[in-house]
PDB file of C-alpha atoms in Angstrom:
ATOM      1  CA  MET A  26       0.000   0.000   0.000  1.00 50.00           C
ATOM      2  CA  LYS A  27       2.829   2.389   0.859  1.00 65.00           C
ATOM      3  CA  PRO A  28       4.463   2.201  -2.607  1.00 71.00           C
ATOM      4  CA  ILE A  29       1.129   3.107  -4.211  1.00 80.00           C
ATOM      5  CA  LEU A  30       0.722   6.102  -1.901  1.00 80.00           C
ATOM      6  CA  GLY A  31       4.284   7.161  -2.718  1.00 79.00           C
ATOM      7  CA  VAL A  32       3.622   6.957  -6.457  1.00 81.00           C
ATOM      8  CA  LEU A  33       0.394   8.967  -6.077  1.00 85.00           C
ATOM      9  CA  ALA A  34       2.190  11.600  -3.983  1.00 87.00           C
ATOM     10  CA  ALA A  35       4.962  11.868  -6.591  1.00 86.00           C
ATOM     11  CA  ALA A  36       2.364  12.176  -9.382  1.00 88.00           C
ATOM     12  CA  ALA A  37       0.647  14.988  -7.462  1.00 89.00           C
ATOM     13  CA  VAL A  38       3.963  16.821  -7.013  1.00 88.00           C
ATOM     14  CA  PHE A  39       4.793  16.579 -10.714  1.00 89.00           C
ATOM     15  CA  ALA A  40       1.262  17.679 -11.660  1.00 89.00           C
ATOM     16  CA  GLY A  41       1.732  20.755  -9.480  1.00 90.00           C
ATOM     17  CA  LEU A  42       5.129  21.452 -11.026  1.00 91.00           C
ATOM     18  CA  ALA A  43       3.644  21.103 -14.532  1.00 92.00           C
ATOM     19  CA  VAL A  44       1.334  24.108 -14.044  1.00 92.00           C
ATOM     20  CA  ALA A  45       4.061  26.284 -12.478  1.00 88.00           C
ATOM     21  CA  PRO A  46       4.903  28.158 -15.758  1.00 88.00           C
ATOM     22  CA  PHE A  47       1.328  29.577 -15.839  1.00 89.00           C
ATOM     23  CA  TYR A  48       1.987  31.409 -12.562  1.00 89.00           C
ATOM     24  CA  LEU A  49       5.692  32.286 -12.821  1.00 87.00           C
ATOM     25  CA  GLY A  50       7.459  35.062 -14.681  1.00 85.00           C
ATOM     26  CA  THR A  51      10.467  34.683 -16.959  1.00 86.00           C
ATOM     27  CA  TYR A  52      12.940  34.687 -14.059  1.00 87.00           C
ATOM     28  CA  GLY A  53      10.910  32.127 -12.119  1.00 90.00           C
ATOM     29  CA  ILE A  54      10.703  29.777 -15.098  1.00 91.00           C
ATOM     30  CA  GLY A  55      14.468  30.111 -15.650  1.00 90.00           C
ATOM     31  CA  LEU A  56      15.062  29.277 -12.005  1.00 91.00           C
ATOM     32  CA  MET A  57      12.797  26.224 -12.229  1.00 93.00           C
ATOM     33  CA  ILE A  58      14.558  25.034 -15.406  1.00 93.00           C
ATOM     34  CA  GLY A  59      17.916  25.161 -13.638  1.00 92.00           C
ATOM     35  CA  MET A  60      16.548  23.406 -10.553  1.00 93.00           C
ATOM     36  CA  ILE A  61      14.746  20.599 -12.423  1.00 94.00           C
ATOM     37  CA  GLY A  62      17.803  20.224 -14.652  1.00 93.00           C
ATOM     38  CA  TYR A  63      20.098  19.619 -11.687  1.00 94.00           C
ATOM     39  CA  VAL A  64      17.580  17.290 -10.009  1.00 94.00           C
ATOM     40  CA  THR A  65      17.609  15.217 -13.210  1.00 94.00           C
ATOM     41  CA  LEU A  66      21.394  15.349 -13.542  1.00 94.00           C
ATOM     42  CA  ALA A  67      21.954  14.289  -9.922  1.00 92.00           C
ATOM     43  CA  SER A  68      19.326  11.516 -10.153  1.00 92.00           C
ATOM     44  CA  ALA A  69      20.834  10.210 -13.417  1.00 93.00           C
ATOM     45  CA  TRP A  70      24.352  10.349 -11.929  1.00 92.00           C
ATOM     46  CA  ALA A  71      23.133   8.385  -8.890  1.00 90.00           C
ATOM     47  CA  LEU A  72      21.619   5.641 -11.076  1.00 89.00           C
ATOM     48  CA  PHE A  73      25.136   4.413 -11.817  1.00 86.00           C
ATOM     49  CA  SER A  74      27.479   5.956  -9.242  1.00 84.00           C
ATOM     50  CA  GLY A  75      25.160   5.545  -6.221  1.00 82.00           C
ATOM     51  CA  PRO A  76      24.996   1.752  -5.903  1.00 81.00           C
ATOM     52  CA  THR A  77      28.302   0.915  -7.656  1.00 80.00           C
ATOM     53  CA  ARG A  78      30.303   3.679  -5.848  1.00 79.00           C
ATOM     54  CA  PHE A  79      32.141   4.487  -9.091  1.00 82.00           C
ATOM     55  CA  VAL A  80      32.558   8.275  -8.827  1.00 84.00           C
ATOM     56  CA  SER A  81      32.175   9.731 -12.314  1.00 85.00           C
ATOM     57  CA  LEU A  82      33.253  13.278 -13.228  1.00 87.00           C
ATOM     58  CA  ALA A  83      32.229  12.815 -16.862  1.00 87.00           C
ATOM     59  CA  THR A  84      28.809  14.401 -16.318  1.00 91.00           C
ATOM     60  CA  VAL A  85      29.727  17.589 -18.148  1.00 91.00           C
ATOM     61  CA  ALA A  86      31.159  15.614 -21.078  1.00 91.00           C
ATOM     62  CA  PHE A  87      27.759  14.087 -21.892  1.00 93.00           C
ATOM     63  CA  PHE A  88      25.905  17.282 -20.958  1.00 94.00           C
ATOM     64  CA  GLY A  89      28.062  19.222 -23.432  1.00 93.00           C
ATOM     65  CA  ILE A  90      27.651  16.579 -26.139  1.00 93.00           C
ATOM     66  CA  GLY A  91      23.885  16.956 -25.887  1.00 93.00           C
ATOM     67  CA  ALA A  92      24.001  20.753 -25.987  1.00 92.00           C
ATOM     68  CA  TYR A  93      26.423  20.895 -28.910  1.00 90.00           C
ATOM     69  CA  THR A  94      24.473  18.308 -30.904  1.00 92.00           C
ATOM     70  CA  VAL A  95      21.393  20.515 -30.704  1.00 92.00           C
ATOM     71  CA  SER A  96      23.361  23.635 -31.675  1.00 89.00           C
ATOM     72  CA  VAL A  97      24.709  21.871 -34.782  1.00 89.00           C
ATOM     73  CA  PHE A  98      21.558  20.076 -36.012  1.00 90.00           C
ATOM     74  CA  TYR A  99      18.614  22.166 -34.756  1.00 87.00           C
ATOM     75  CA  GLU A 100      18.081  23.767 -38.187  1.00 85.00           C
ATOM     76  CA  SER A 101      18.350  20.478 -40.097  1.00 86.00           C
ATOM     77  CA  PHE A 102      15.918  18.202 -38.226  1.00 87.00           C
ATOM     78  CA  PRO A 103      12.712  18.461 -36.116  1.00 89.00           C
ATOM     79  CA  PRO A 104      13.306  19.038 -32.366  1.00 87.00           C
ATOM     80  CA  LEU A 105      12.397  15.501 -31.278  1.00 89.00           C
ATOM     81  CA  MET A 106      14.631  13.988 -33.947  1.00 92.00           C
ATOM     82  CA  VAL A 107      17.520  16.170 -32.758  1.00 92.00           C
ATOM     83  CA  LEU A 108      16.966  14.908 -29.204  1.00 93.00           C
ATOM     84  CA  GLY A 109      17.010  11.324 -30.485  1.00 94.00           C
ATOM     85  CA  LEU A 110      20.238  12.023 -32.382  1.00 95.00           C
ATOM     86  CA  ALA A 111      21.817  13.505 -29.248  1.00 94.00           C
ATOM     87  CA  ALA A 112      20.774  10.429 -27.253  1.00 94.00           C
ATOM     88  CA  LEU A 113      22.339   8.108 -29.856  1.00 95.00           C
ATOM     89  CA  ILE A 114      25.627  10.051 -29.845  1.00 94.00           C
ATOM     90  CA  GLY A 115      25.665  10.025 -26.027  1.00 93.00           C
ATOM     91  CA  LEU A 116      24.969   6.282 -26.038  1.00 94.00           C
ATOM     92  CA  ALA A 117      27.788   5.586 -28.524  1.00 94.00           C
ATOM     93  CA  VAL A 118      30.307   7.614 -26.493  1.00 92.00           C
ATOM     94  CA  ALA A 119      29.150   5.980 -23.235  1.00 91.00           C
ATOM     95  CA  LEU A 120      29.551   2.471 -24.661  1.00 91.00           C
ATOM     96  CA  VAL A 121      33.061   3.222 -25.942  1.00 88.00           C
ATOM     97  CA  VAL A 122      34.101   4.838 -22.660  1.00 85.00           C
ATOM     98  CA  GLY A 123      32.427   2.146 -20.587  1.00 83.00           C
ATOM     99  CA  LEU A 124      34.068  -0.733 -22.446  1.00 83.00           C
ATOM    100  CA  ALA A 125      37.449   0.952 -22.062  1.00 78.00           C
ATOM    101  CA  THR A 126      37.295   2.077 -18.447  1.00 74.00           C
ATOM    102  CA  LEU A 127      34.782   0.225 -16.279  1.00 69.00           C
ATOM    103  CA  ARG A 128      37.454  -2.226 -15.209  1.00 70.00           C
ATOM    104  CA  LEU A 129      39.255   0.693 -13.594  1.00 71.00           C
ATOM    105  CA  ALA A 130      38.433   1.347  -9.971  1.00 68.00           C
ATOM    106  CA  GLY A 131      38.790   3.990  -7.297  1.00 72.00           C
ATOM    107  CA  VAL A 132      40.814   7.090  -8.023  1.00 77.00           C
ATOM    108  CA  TYR A 133      41.842   5.836 -11.484  1.00 81.00           C
ATOM    109  CA  PHE A 134      38.223   5.892 -12.682  1.00 82.00           C
ATOM    110  CA  VAL A 135      37.710   9.375 -11.207  1.00 84.00           C
ATOM    111  CA  ILE A 136      40.821  10.734 -12.937  1.00 85.00           C
ATOM    112  CA  PHE A 137      39.891   9.130 -16.261  1.00 85.00           C
ATOM    113  CA  THR A 138      36.363  10.548 -16.275  1.00 85.00           C
ATOM    114  CA  PHE A 139      37.671  14.015 -15.403  1.00 86.00           C
ATOM    115  CA  GLY A 140      40.231  13.733 -18.205  1.00 87.00           C
ATOM    116  CA  LEU A 141      37.549  12.531 -20.615  1.00 86.00           C
ATOM    117  CA  ALA A 142      35.474  15.665 -20.051  1.00 86.00           C
ATOM    118  CA  GLU A 143      38.479  17.895 -20.616  1.00 87.00           C
ATOM    119  CA  LEU A 144      39.514  15.912 -23.723  1.00 89.00           C
ATOM    120  CA  ILE A 145      36.085  16.286 -25.343  1.00 89.00           C
ATOM    121  CA  ARG A 146      36.049  20.012 -24.550  1.00 88.00           C
ATOM    122  CA  GLN A 147      39.454  20.497 -26.163  1.00 89.00           C
ATOM    123  CA  LEU A 148      38.469  18.423 -29.215  1.00 90.00           C
ATOM    124  CA  VAL A 149      35.293  20.464 -29.761  1.00 89.00           C
ATOM    125  CA  THR A 150      37.263  23.698 -29.342  1.00 89.00           C
ATOM    126  CA  TRP A 151      39.902  22.547 -31.844  1.00 90.00           C
ATOM    127  CA  TYR A 152      37.211  21.524 -34.354  1.00 88.00           C
ATOM    128  CA  GLU A 153      35.368  24.810 -34.081  1.00 86.00           C
ATOM    129  CA  VAL A 154      38.489  26.959 -34.368  1.00 87.00           C
ATOM    130  CA  ASN A 155      40.286  25.017 -37.104  1.00 87.00           C
ATOM    131  CA  ILE A 156      37.435  23.532 -39.185  1.00 85.00           C
ATOM    132  CA  THR A 157      34.449  25.881 -38.889  1.00 83.00           C
ATOM    133  CA  GLY A 158      36.543  28.987 -38.218  1.00 80.00           C
ATOM    134  CA  THR A 159      34.362  30.154 -35.319  1.00 79.00           C
ATOM    135  CA  LEU A 160      34.341  29.218 -31.652  1.00 78.00           C
ATOM    136  CA  GLY A 161      30.690  29.652 -30.694  1.00 81.00           C
ATOM    137  CA  ARG A 162      27.279  28.955 -32.227  1.00 86.00           C
ATOM    138  CA  TYR A 163      23.986  30.837 -32.032  1.00 86.00           C
ATOM    139  CA  LEU A 164      20.875  28.813 -31.312  1.00 84.00           C
ATOM    140  CA  PHE A 165      17.422  30.250 -32.063  1.00 83.00           C
ATOM    141  CA  VAL A 166      14.405  28.001 -31.589  1.00 82.00           C
ATOM    142  CA  SER A 167      10.729  28.625 -32.238  1.00 82.00           C
ATOM    143  CA  TYR A 168       9.517  27.712 -28.736  1.00 82.00           C
ATOM    144  CA  GLY A 169       9.793  29.459 -25.387  1.00 84.00           C
ATOM    145  CA  PRO A 170      11.302  28.517 -22.009  1.00 89.00           C
ATOM    146  CA  GLU A 171       8.013  26.900 -20.937  1.00 91.00           C
ATOM    147  CA  VAL A 172       8.562  24.100 -23.482  1.00 92.00           C
ATOM    148  CA  VAL A 173      12.124  23.597 -22.217  1.00 93.00           C
ATOM    149  CA  TYR A 174      10.770  23.351 -18.677  1.00 93.00           C
ATOM    150  CA  TRP A 175       8.081  20.798 -19.562  1.00 94.00           C
ATOM    151  CA  LYS A 176      10.550  18.643 -21.503  1.00 93.00           C
ATOM    152  CA  LEU A 177      12.921  18.648 -18.532  1.00 94.00           C
ATOM    153  CA  LEU A 178      10.078  17.837 -16.152  1.00 94.00           C
ATOM    154  CA  VAL A 179       9.077  14.803 -18.221  1.00 95.00           C
ATOM    155  CA  LEU A 180      12.710  13.633 -18.360  1.00 95.00           C
ATOM    156  CA  CYS A 181      13.008  14.121 -14.590  1.00 94.00           C
ATOM    157  CA  ALA A 182       9.870  12.018 -13.968  1.00 94.00           C
ATOM    158  CA  VAL A 183      11.129   9.287 -16.305  1.00 95.00           C
ATOM    159  CA  THR A 184      14.534   9.269 -14.572  1.00 94.00           C
ATOM    160  CA  LEU A 185      12.993   8.900 -11.111  1.00 93.00           C
ATOM    161  CA  GLY A 186      10.637   6.219 -12.465  1.00 92.00           C
ATOM    162  CA  ILE A 187      13.607   4.272 -13.838  1.00 92.00           C
ATOM    163  CA  GLY A 188      15.394   4.605 -10.498  1.00 90.00           C
ATOM    164  CA  TYR A 189      12.270   3.354  -8.684  1.00 89.00           C
ATOM    165  CA  LEU A 190      11.989   0.287 -10.934  1.00 89.00           C
ATOM    166  CA  ILE A 191      15.711  -0.510 -10.703  1.00 88.00           C
ATOM    167  CA  GLN A 192      15.692  -0.386  -6.899  1.00 83.00           C
ATOM    168  CA  ARG A 193      12.890  -2.966  -6.844  1.00 82.00           C
ATOM    169  CA  SER A 194      14.374  -5.312  -9.427  1.00 82.00           C
ATOM    170  CA  ARG A 195      17.078  -7.972  -9.512  1.00 79.00           C
ATOM    171  CA  LEU A 196      19.249  -5.407 -11.274  1.00 78.00           C
ATOM    172  CA  GLY A 197      19.092  -3.212  -8.175  1.00 78.00           C
ATOM    173  CA  LEU A 198      20.199  -6.114  -5.966  1.00 79.00           C
ATOM    174  CA  ALA A 199      23.044  -6.868  -8.384  1.00 77.00           C
ATOM    175  CA  LEU A 200      24.205  -3.244  -8.259  1.00 77.00           C
ATOM    176  CA  LYS A 201      24.182  -3.218  -4.451  1.00 77.00           C
ATOM    177  CA  MET A 202      26.240  -6.407  -4.406  1.00 78.00           C
ATOM    178  CA  ILE A 203      28.739  -4.870  -6.842  1.00 76.00           C
ATOM    179  CA  GLY A 204      28.964  -1.773  -4.645  1.00 73.00           C
ATOM    180  CA  ASP A 205      29.563  -3.860  -1.499  1.00 74.00           C
ATOM    181  CA  ASP A 206      32.180  -6.169  -2.995  1.00 74.00           C
ATOM    182  CA  GLU A 207      32.649  -6.601  -6.732  1.00 73.00           C
ATOM    183  CA  VAL A 208      34.859  -9.683  -6.365  1.00 75.00           C
ATOM    184  CA  VAL A 209      32.201 -11.494  -4.343  1.00 76.00           C
ATOM    185  CA  ALA A 210      29.570 -10.434  -6.884  1.00 75.00           C
ATOM    186  CA  GLU A 211      31.618 -11.981  -9.700  1.00 74.00           C
ATOM    187  CA  HIS A 212      32.081 -15.197  -7.706  1.00 75.00           C
ATOM    188  CA  CYS A 213      28.294 -15.342  -7.266  1.00 74.00           C
ATOM    189  CA  GLY A 214      27.926 -15.394 -11.045  1.00 72.00           C
ATOM    190  CA  LEU A 215      26.853 -11.806 -11.650  1.00 75.00           C
ATOM    191  CA  PRO A 216      27.921 -10.360 -15.033  1.00 77.00           C
ATOM    192  CA  THR A 217      29.355  -7.280 -13.296  1.00 78.00           C
ATOM    193  CA  ALA A 218      30.936  -5.767 -16.419  1.00 79.00           C
ATOM    194  CA  ARG A 219      27.677  -5.923 -18.404  1.00 83.00           C
ATOM    195  CA  VAL A 220      25.586  -4.582 -15.501  1.00 83.00           C
ATOM    196  CA  LYS A 221      27.924  -1.625 -14.970  1.00 84.00           C
ATOM    197  CA  LEU A 222      28.117  -0.902 -18.699  1.00 87.00           C
ATOM    198  CA  ALA A 223      24.323  -0.935 -19.060  1.00 88.00           C
ATOM    199  CA  LEU A 224      23.802   1.443 -16.109  1.00 88.00           C
ATOM    200  CA  PHE A 225      26.638   3.749 -17.194  1.00 89.00           C
ATOM    201  CA  ALA A 226      25.149   3.976 -20.699  1.00 92.00           C
ATOM    202  CA  LEU A 227      21.633   4.621 -19.344  1.00 93.00           C
ATOM    203  CA  SER A 228      22.876   7.312 -16.957  1.00 93.00           C
ATOM    204  CA  SER A 229      24.957   8.961 -19.707  1.00 93.00           C
ATOM    205  CA  VAL A 230      22.057   9.060 -22.188  1.00 95.00           C
ATOM    206  CA  ILE A 231      19.832  10.823 -19.647  1.00 95.00           C
ATOM    207  CA  ILE A 232      22.588  13.350 -18.883  1.00 95.00           C
ATOM    208  CA  THR A 233      23.050  13.925 -22.632  1.00 95.00           C
ATOM    209  CA  LEU A 234      19.330  14.617 -22.995  1.00 96.00           C
ATOM    210  CA  VAL A 235      19.445  17.157 -20.146  1.00 95.00           C
ATOM    211  CA  GLY A 236      22.126  19.082 -22.047  1.00 94.00           C
ATOM    212  CA  ALA A 237      20.188  18.787 -25.314  1.00 94.00           C
ATOM    213  CA  ILE A 238      16.937  20.030 -23.767  1.00 94.00           C
ATOM    214  CA  GLN A 239      18.580  22.904 -21.883  1.00 92.00           C
ATOM    215  CA  ALA A 240      20.701  24.108 -24.829  1.00 90.00           C
ATOM    216  CA  PRO A 241      18.113  26.644 -26.147  1.00 88.00           C
ATOM    217  CA  ARG A 242      18.327  28.506 -22.819  1.00 85.00           C
ATOM    218  CA  TRP A 243      21.699  30.030 -23.661  1.00 83.00           C
ATOM    219  CA  THR A 244      20.998  31.155 -27.276  1.00 83.00           C
ATOM    220  CA  TYR A 245      24.792  31.366 -27.695  1.00 87.00           C
ATOM    221  CA  ILE A 246      26.809  28.184 -27.071  1.00 87.00           C
ATOM    222  CA  GLU A 247      30.551  27.690 -26.823  1.00 86.00           C
ATOM    223  CA  PRO A 248      32.725  24.990 -25.188  1.00 86.00           C
ATOM    224  CA  THR A 249      33.520  27.017 -22.054  1.00 86.00           C
ATOM    225  CA  ILE A 250      29.763  27.259 -21.286  1.00 86.00           C
ATOM    226  CA  VAL A 251      28.498  23.723 -21.910  1.00 88.00           C
ATOM    227  CA  PHE A 252      31.710  21.895 -20.906  1.00 89.00           C
ATOM    228  CA  ASN A 253      32.187  23.845 -17.672  1.00 88.00           C
ATOM    229  CA  PRO A 254      33.624  21.398 -15.044  1.00 87.00           C
ATOM    230  CA  THR A 255      31.506  23.087 -12.370  1.00 86.00           C
ATOM    231  CA  ILE A 256      28.495  21.165 -13.741  1.00 90.00           C
ATOM    232  CA  SER A 257      30.158  17.844 -12.871  1.00 89.00           C
ATOM    233  CA  PHE A 258      31.167  18.991  -9.374  1.00 86.00           C
ATOM    234  CA  LEU A 259      27.741  20.476  -8.582  1.00 87.00           C
ATOM    235  CA  THR A 260      25.991  17.286  -9.699  1.00 90.00           C
ATOM    236  CA  LEU A 261      28.315  15.190  -7.527  1.00 88.00           C
ATOM    237  CA  ILE A 262      27.881  17.413  -4.452  1.00 85.00           C
ATOM    238  CA  MET A 263      24.082  17.468  -4.798  1.00 86.00           C
ATOM    239  CA  ALA A 264      23.821  13.686  -5.085  1.00 87.00           C
ATOM    240  CA  LEU A 265      26.148  13.127  -2.111  1.00 84.00           C
ATOM    241  CA  LEU A 266      24.372  15.684   0.079  1.00 82.00           C
ATOM    242  CA  GLY A 267      20.942  14.114  -0.335  1.00 80.00           C
ATOM    243  CA  GLY A 268      22.154  10.520  -0.474  1.00 81.00           C
ATOM    244  CA  ALA A 269      23.213   8.836  -3.718  1.00 79.00           C
ATOM    245  CA  ASN A 270      21.766   5.485  -2.595  1.00 80.00           C
ATOM    246  CA  ARG A 271      18.263   6.872  -2.078  1.00 82.00           C
ATOM    247  CA  LEU A 272      15.677   7.418  -4.828  1.00 83.00           C
ATOM    248  CA  TRP A 273      14.829  10.938  -3.625  1.00 84.00           C
ATOM    249  CA  GLY A 274      18.283  11.654  -2.173  1.00 83.00           C
ATOM    250  CA  PRO A 275      19.661  13.530  -5.225  1.00 87.00           C
ATOM    251  CA  ALA A 276      16.502  15.680  -5.388  1.00 88.00           C
ATOM    252  CA  VAL A 277      16.740  16.483  -1.669  1.00 87.00           C
ATOM    253  CA  GLY A 278      20.324  17.600  -2.198  1.00 85.00           C
ATOM    254  CA  ALA A 279      19.818  19.366  -5.528  1.00 88.00           C
ATOM    255  CA  VAL A 280      16.972  21.762  -4.665  1.00 89.00           C
ATOM    256  CA  PRO A 281      18.509  23.610  -1.661  1.00 87.00           C
ATOM    257  CA  LEU A 282      22.051  23.546  -3.061  1.00 86.00           C
ATOM    258  CA  PHE A 283      20.946  24.921  -6.431  1.00 89.00           C
ATOM    259  CA  LEU A 284      19.166  27.822  -4.736  1.00 88.00           C
ATOM    260  CA  LEU A 285      22.207  28.406  -2.489  1.00 85.00           C
ATOM    261  CA  PHE A 286      24.605  28.383  -5.449  1.00 84.00           C
ATOM    262  CA  GLU A 287      22.382  30.780  -7.379  1.00 85.00           C
ATOM    263  CA  TRP A 288      22.537  33.200  -4.461  1.00 85.00           C
ATOM    264  CA  LEU A 289      26.281  32.740  -3.958  1.00 82.00           C
ATOM    265  CA  SER A 290      27.135  33.190  -7.645  1.00 81.00           C
ATOM    266  CA  ALA A 291      25.067  36.388  -7.728  1.00 81.00           C
ATOM    267  CA  ASN A 292      26.479  37.878  -4.509  1.00 82.00           C
ATOM    268  CA  PHE A 293      30.010  36.410  -4.334  1.00 79.00           C
ATOM    269  CA  PRO A 294      31.087  35.816  -7.949  1.00 75.00           C
ATOM    270  CA  ASP A 295      34.817  36.054  -7.098  1.00 76.00           C
ATOM    271  CA  HIS A 296      34.686  33.650  -4.140  1.00 76.00           C
ATOM    272  CA  TYR A 297      32.084  31.252  -5.511  1.00 74.00           C
ATOM    273  CA  SER A 298      34.526  28.433  -6.347  1.00 74.00           C
ATOM    274  CA  ILE A 299      36.215  28.658  -2.911  1.00 80.00           C
ATOM    275  CA  ILE A 300      32.898  28.271  -1.128  1.00 78.00           C
ATOM    276  CA  LEU A 301      32.029  25.379  -3.458  1.00 74.00           C
ATOM    277  CA  GLY A 302      35.231  23.531  -2.519  1.00 77.00           C
ATOM    278  CA  LEU A 303      34.725  24.081   1.207  1.00 80.00           C
ATOM    279  CA  LEU A 304      31.149  22.849   0.965  1.00 76.00           C
ATOM    280  CA  PHE A 305      32.244  19.718  -0.884  1.00 73.00           C
ATOM    281  CA  MET A 306      34.778  18.875   1.848  1.00 77.00           C
ATOM    282  CA  ALA A 307      32.204  19.539   4.582  1.00 78.00           C
ATOM    283  CA  ILE A 308      29.686  17.174   2.982  1.00 74.00           C
ATOM    284  CA  VAL A 309      32.260  14.397   2.577  1.00 72.00           C
ATOM    285  CA  PHE A 310      33.388  14.623   6.220  1.00 75.00           C
ATOM    286  CA  VAL A 311      30.102  15.446   8.006  1.00 75.00           C
ATOM    287  CA  LEU A 312      27.481  13.659   5.884  1.00 73.00           C
ATOM    288  CA  PRO A 313      29.308  10.966   3.878  1.00 69.00           C
ATOM    289  CA  ARG A 314      26.066   9.033   3.290  1.00 71.00           C
ATOM    290  CA  GLY A 315      23.780  12.015   2.787  1.00 72.00           C
ATOM    291  CA  VAL A 316      21.027  13.861   4.610  1.00 73.00           C
ATOM    292  CA  LEU A 317      18.360  11.175   4.229  1.00 73.00           C
ATOM    293  CA  ASP A 318      20.613   8.460   5.672  1.00 74.00           C
ATOM    294  CA  PHE A 319      21.514  10.759   8.589  1.00 75.00           C
ATOM    295  CA  LEU A 320      17.836  11.542   9.291  1.00 76.00           C
ATOM    296  CA  GLU A 321      16.827   7.874   9.076  1.00 75.00           C
ATOM    297  CA  GLY A 322      19.594   6.951  11.537  1.00 78.00           C
ATOM    298  CA  LEU A 323      18.564   9.752  13.878  1.00 76.00           C
ATOM    299  CA  ILE A 324      14.902   8.667  13.824  1.00 80.00           C
ATOM    300  CA  ALA A 325      15.893   5.024  14.419  1.00 79.00           C
ATOM    301  CA  ARG A 326      18.001   6.015  17.446  1.00 79.00           C
ATOM    302  CA  MET A 327      15.150   8.105  18.878  1.00 81.00           C
ATOM    303  CA  ARG A 328      12.680   5.232  18.465  1.00 79.00           C
ATOM    304  CA  LYS A 329      15.122   2.826  20.094  1.00 80.00           C
ATOM    305  CA  GLN A 330      15.629   5.225  22.993  1.00 80.00           C
ATOM    306  CA  ARG A 331      11.853   5.634  23.469  1.00 79.00           C
ATOM    307  CA  ALA A 332      11.349   1.864  23.324  1.00 80.00           C
ATOM    308  CA  GLY A 333      14.062   1.437  25.945  1.00 75.00           C
ATOM    309  CA  GLU A 334      12.469   4.038  28.208  1.00 75.00           C
ATOM    310  CA  ALA A 335       9.039   2.433  27.800  1.00 74.00           C
ATOM    311  CA  SER A 336      10.499  -1.015  28.553  1.00 71.00           C
ATOM    312  CA  GLY A 337      12.271   0.354  31.648  1.00 69.00           C
ATOM    313  CA  ALA A 338       9.091   2.033  32.871  1.00 66.00           C
ATOM    314  CA  GLY A 339       7.102  -1.189  32.324  1.00 64.00           C
ATOM    315  CA  ALA A 340       9.696  -3.216  34.238  1.00 63.00           C
ATOM    316  CA  GLY A 341       9.595  -0.648  37.053  1.00 63.00           C
ATOM    317  CA  ARG A 342       5.797  -0.871  37.321  1.00 65.00           C
ATOM    318  CA  GLY A 343       5.988  -4.687  37.342  1.00 60.00           C
ATOM    319  CA  ALA A 344       8.572  -4.666  40.132  1.00 60.00           C
ATOM    320  CA  GLY A 345       6.431  -2.261  42.095  1.00 61.00           C
ATOM    321  CA  ARG A 346       3.341  -4.485  41.831  1.00 64.00           C
ATOM    322  CA  LEU A 347       5.430  -7.528  42.876  1.00 56.00           C
ATOM    323  CA  ALA A 348       6.727  -5.679  45.936  1.00 59.00           C
ATOM    324  CA  GLU A 349       3.194  -4.627  46.891  1.00 62.00           C
ATOM    325  CA  GLY A 350       1.985  -8.261  46.602  1.00 59.00           C
ATOM    326  CA  GLU A 351       4.795  -9.569  48.836  1.00 57.00           C
ATOM    327  CA  ALA A 352       4.040  -6.869  51.431  1.00 55.00           C
ATOM    328  CA  LYS A 353       0.370  -7.934  51.560  1.00 53.00           C
TER     329      LYS A 353
END
C-alpha cells in the first residue's frame, strides 16, 4: 500500500510542477529550469554511481555533447529527432568509454572521467576553431522557455521512475552487491561488467538529454559554457548531500544547493569556487552518506531510545506491583 501512496504523492507533485509556468514570470521559469535540470542530472548520476560507488566526473562531457548536438543540427531536423540524435551520440560515447574504463576502480576511474570531459572540450574547441573557423554557435528556436521546462520535467519524472523500478528489481540487488564487494559479486555469477556498462550507458544518455533540452536557454553556445567542469562537481555534491543510494536523495540535495549556489554566484562571484570547494569537503566529512541516511539513523536512534524508556518504565511498574503483593 505504501508504494502506491508514494507513487500517487509523486504524481501529485509533478502535476503541481507542470502548471508552475502559468503562474511564474520569466525569471521564475528560468530558475525552475535550472533546478529541475540539476535534479535530473543528480538523479541520473546516482543511477550508476550511487549503488556501484564508481565516482564519475564525466557528467559535463555528456551534458556538453547533448548541448552541442542541438546547436549543430537544430536547423536540419525536427526538435524531437535532434533529441534522439543527441541520445544516440551520447549512447555511442558511453559504450566506448564504458568498455574501455569500467574495469578501472577507485581514483583511477575518477581521474579518467575528469580527463575525458576535458579531452572532449578540447576536441570540440579545436574543431570549431580550425574547421568551422568560429568558436561559438547561435541557437534560435521557435519555442519558449516553458517548453524547455516541460521537456525537462518529463525527463526528470522518467529518470525517477527508472530509479524506482531498478531499486525494486534484480538489477538493483546486483548493483548493491557490486557496490559492497565486486569480487564477491563476480564469484556469485553476476555479469558485473555488463551490468555496470548498461547502467553507465543509461545514466549517460539521460545526462546527454538534459544538455540537449537545456541548450536553447543560452541562445549562444561555446565549449567554455556547456563543458564547464563546475556542472560535474555540482551534480556530484548534490547527489552526495541528499544521499546517492536513495531514490529521492539527489533531489533532496539538488533543490537547496541549487538555490544556495544561485545566491552565492550572484552575490560572491569572485569567491564562488572557494565556497564550493569548502562545501564539498564539509559534505564528505560530516554527511558521507547524505542527509536522508543521517535523518533515518537519527529517527531510528530516537525510536530505540523511546522503546528502551518504555520497557524500563514497564519493568519498574511490574517490580512495584510484585513488591506490593509480597508486602500484603
